[in-house]
Amino acid sequence: MSGHRELTVELGERSYPIYIGEGLLDEAGKLFERHGISKKSPLMIITDENIAGRHLAHLESVLQTAGFAVTSAIIPAGETSKSLRELERLTGIALESGLDRKSAIVALGGGVVGDLAGFVAASYMRGIKFVQVPTTILAHDSSVGGKVAVNHPLAKNIIGAFHQPELVLYDLLTLQTLPEREVKAGLSEVVKHGLIWDAEFVTWCDENAGKLLALDADALGYALYKGCSVKAAVVSKDERENDLRAILNLGHTIGHALEAVAGYNELLHGEAIAIGMIGSAKLGVRLGAPEEVYHVTKRVLSRVGLPVRLPEHLDTDEIMRAMMHDKKFQEGTMVFIVPTAIGTVEINKSVSAALVREIVEELKQEAV
Amino acid sequence: MSGHRELTVELGERSYPIYIGEGLLDEAGKLFERHGISKKSPLMIITDENIAGRHLAHLESVLQTAGFAVTSAIIPAGETSKSLRELERLTGIALESGLDRKSAIVALGGGVVGDLAGFVAASYMRGIKFVQVPTTILAHDSSVGGKVAVNHPLAKNIIGAFHQPELVLYDLLTLQTLPEREVKAGLSEVVKHGLIWDAEFVTWCDENAGKLLALDADALGYALYKGCSVKAAVVSKDERENDLRAILNLGHTIGHALEAVAGYNELLHGEAIAIGMIGSAKLGVRLGAPEEVYHVTKRVLSRVGLPVRLPEHLDTDEIMRAMMHDKKFQEGTMVFIVPTAIGTVEINKSVSAALVREIVEELKQEAV
Ligand SMILES: NC(=O)c1ccc[n+]([C@@H]2O[C@H](COP(=O)([O-])OP(=O)(O)OC[C@H]3O[C@@H](n4cnc5c(N)ncnc54)[C@H](O)[C@@H]3O)[C@@H](O)[C@H]2O)c1
Ligand SMILES: NC(=O)c1ccc[n+]([C@@H]2O[C@H](COP(=O)([O-])OP(=O)(O)OC[C@H]3O[C@@H](n4cnc5c(N)ncnc54)[C@H](O)[C@@H]3O)[C@@H](O)[C@H]2O)c1
Ligand SMILES: [Zn+2]
Ligand SMILES: [Zn+2]
């Protein structure tokens, strides 16, 4: 465990540690034991079909060698697995494998596996222990804060719980197999955490974009550490999502609308919010923030390989309508997270819809 | 609200009140408002088809008159509605009706409606407010403690949460339409709460059995008040079901086995645990409790109209096997809640399976 990084998500008696480093899977036995995962009750690893072939046998064998009783369940990759149907199937496997109140569920995967496995853990016997082993960059975001959920045919993430893990174990080596496009999309949320909270870290991302894209272990470890730290700081102050936590939605109002309007897989979540964050930066400048807010935001996102121009064929009316469904809209004004400087945002509750529309149009003309 | 009774379930910041009285539905508007249910966001009443025709319009009109925005959803009566399928359907109705984070779910019904609606409330947007309006006697039990759940094809109550209501509103008038067999079955848990905690209350039940069966408002109000109070005292000390809460399972090890072995509807839950409690009393006497533990237990259960003899055609081997699935069984000994006197029980972790078998046989010969 030389050279690994560690931080604590402070949530009173629900506080938990995040370990970040190369080769940490090898330490899983020791760390699970340290954080109270029982060897007497079977534990269940949940992962998806893409990850299973690459990292599952490794984690299973480390845990078995350490004396844990391990069962595994594999879900189809992708967002559609975040369903009550998969929840029922996984609960059946848990029952057949004899999981009891002292058992733990281990999520080995990205945000899809984490959200689904987390809700299985939250609801199985009304709540058992949960461990996150994130394998995507985006999952630095989903593994902090305890939000777990499945989707309903009518709405994403609508059926869920707050369920904090016992620990998060981030092995940078697992990220080596992540497709390049997923790497970039994940970096979008990393940059977001800088933009809402930490100007110095934005500068660092700007300067180290190349290393991040090359998955340089030290740079990546630092970036994930910083990203997790910002998210942890925000959720520690606002565990149940009252007010402050809203700043985590920088770029998401436009981003969600783009995801809704674009065809399946045209825009990944991280790509959509990159465009959204540039929109928010433009909005910030219109509302009085210094010009550099826009220039720096765009430059850093572009350097980590993210799109900065809104695809022209997406219809502006449709985008506007999708945003209005986002509920933060009332009578001609919208709630928006708006940067006031690099590293600082405010929650603006009366942004005019007309201005937002202008900005959506401008985003289609953005120079790349 | 003259003559109503009130108690508080003490759970720190999750404490909530229970109101018990005749005609309390008429006060729903005032009480909902007093306990923070929002008039700005729509609320959704969930009830079953048997109750809907009798009490739904009444509750809807009281709440609408008080200025609440009310939607209702009706589920099929019976245990099979406690499913993820119903959860998904109800979540869809909630979405279509515009329920938001500030909305509340109101359970108008027995334990089935309470458990299902409670889990909808626990999981919708990761948890919204919840109100219980119990319409069965058994629901005095399910409305205290915050356990909510649905069933999995392989196991009952296995997918759920702890989610405390904002308030419980028990209108004794709604109980007037309850079928007689359900009245008796509900009284079984009322008597259980006496047997585990309060000898005087057992004597009271013994003396007032006739009034209870006649649904005399004052007697019923007192009995539900006492039943809720005992359950509240137990769960206040042990919210997350560690140890003490186990005493609530008096009669349930045998009872669950009988439910599993008997045909559908041959034994209601309350009937099965009545036989189970007599079994536990016999066990207590064998292990040193005074003889009267058995005599009094049997007399009071019999006076409130419950069966005291185990149906002879149920196979003893099957009953024993079903108990062993109940997990509290290890290598020839079982965990049992055993009375030591009327009003006091102990958790005995080494009851011999052979002795339990003898008692099951004896229960088939019980004089009625
Ligand atoms: N709970 C939260 O707070 C929170 C926050 C943000 C996002 N999310 C959720 O996260 C999900 C998106 O997460 P994601 O982007 O990690 O998606 P994902 O889990 O679907 O992973 C993306 C793709 O990468 C593959 N993959 C993952 N790890 C790999 C590896 N190491 N090697 C090779 N392939 C790998 C997966 O199979 C998948 O195809 C969404 O459902 C979103 O709602 C939740
Ligand atoms: N959450 C807990 O702590 C807890 C505790 C005990 C039991 N339970 C659960 O409670 C359920 C059993 O509860 P129940 O016995 O109330 O069953 P129930 O809700 O099915 O009601 C019994 C029957 O009476 C009908 N009914 C209810 N109220 C009526 C009224 N006022 N008039 C006419 N008919 C009426 C119902 O339609 C149903 O047919 C089980 O699912 C059990 O698991 C939960
Ligand atoms: Zn996001
Ligand atoms: Zn019971």
Coordinates of C-alpha atoms and ligand atoms in Angstrom, one line a residue, chain B residues 141 189 192 252 269 273, ligand 4:
Chain B
D141 CA -48.3 -3.7 15.3
E189 CA -50.8 -9.5 18.6
K192 CA -48.8 -10.9 22.6
H252 CA -43.7 -16.5 15.8
H269 CA -51.1 -14.9 10.8
I273 CA -49.2 -17.2 16.4
Ligands
ZN4 ZN -46.8 -11.0 14.0

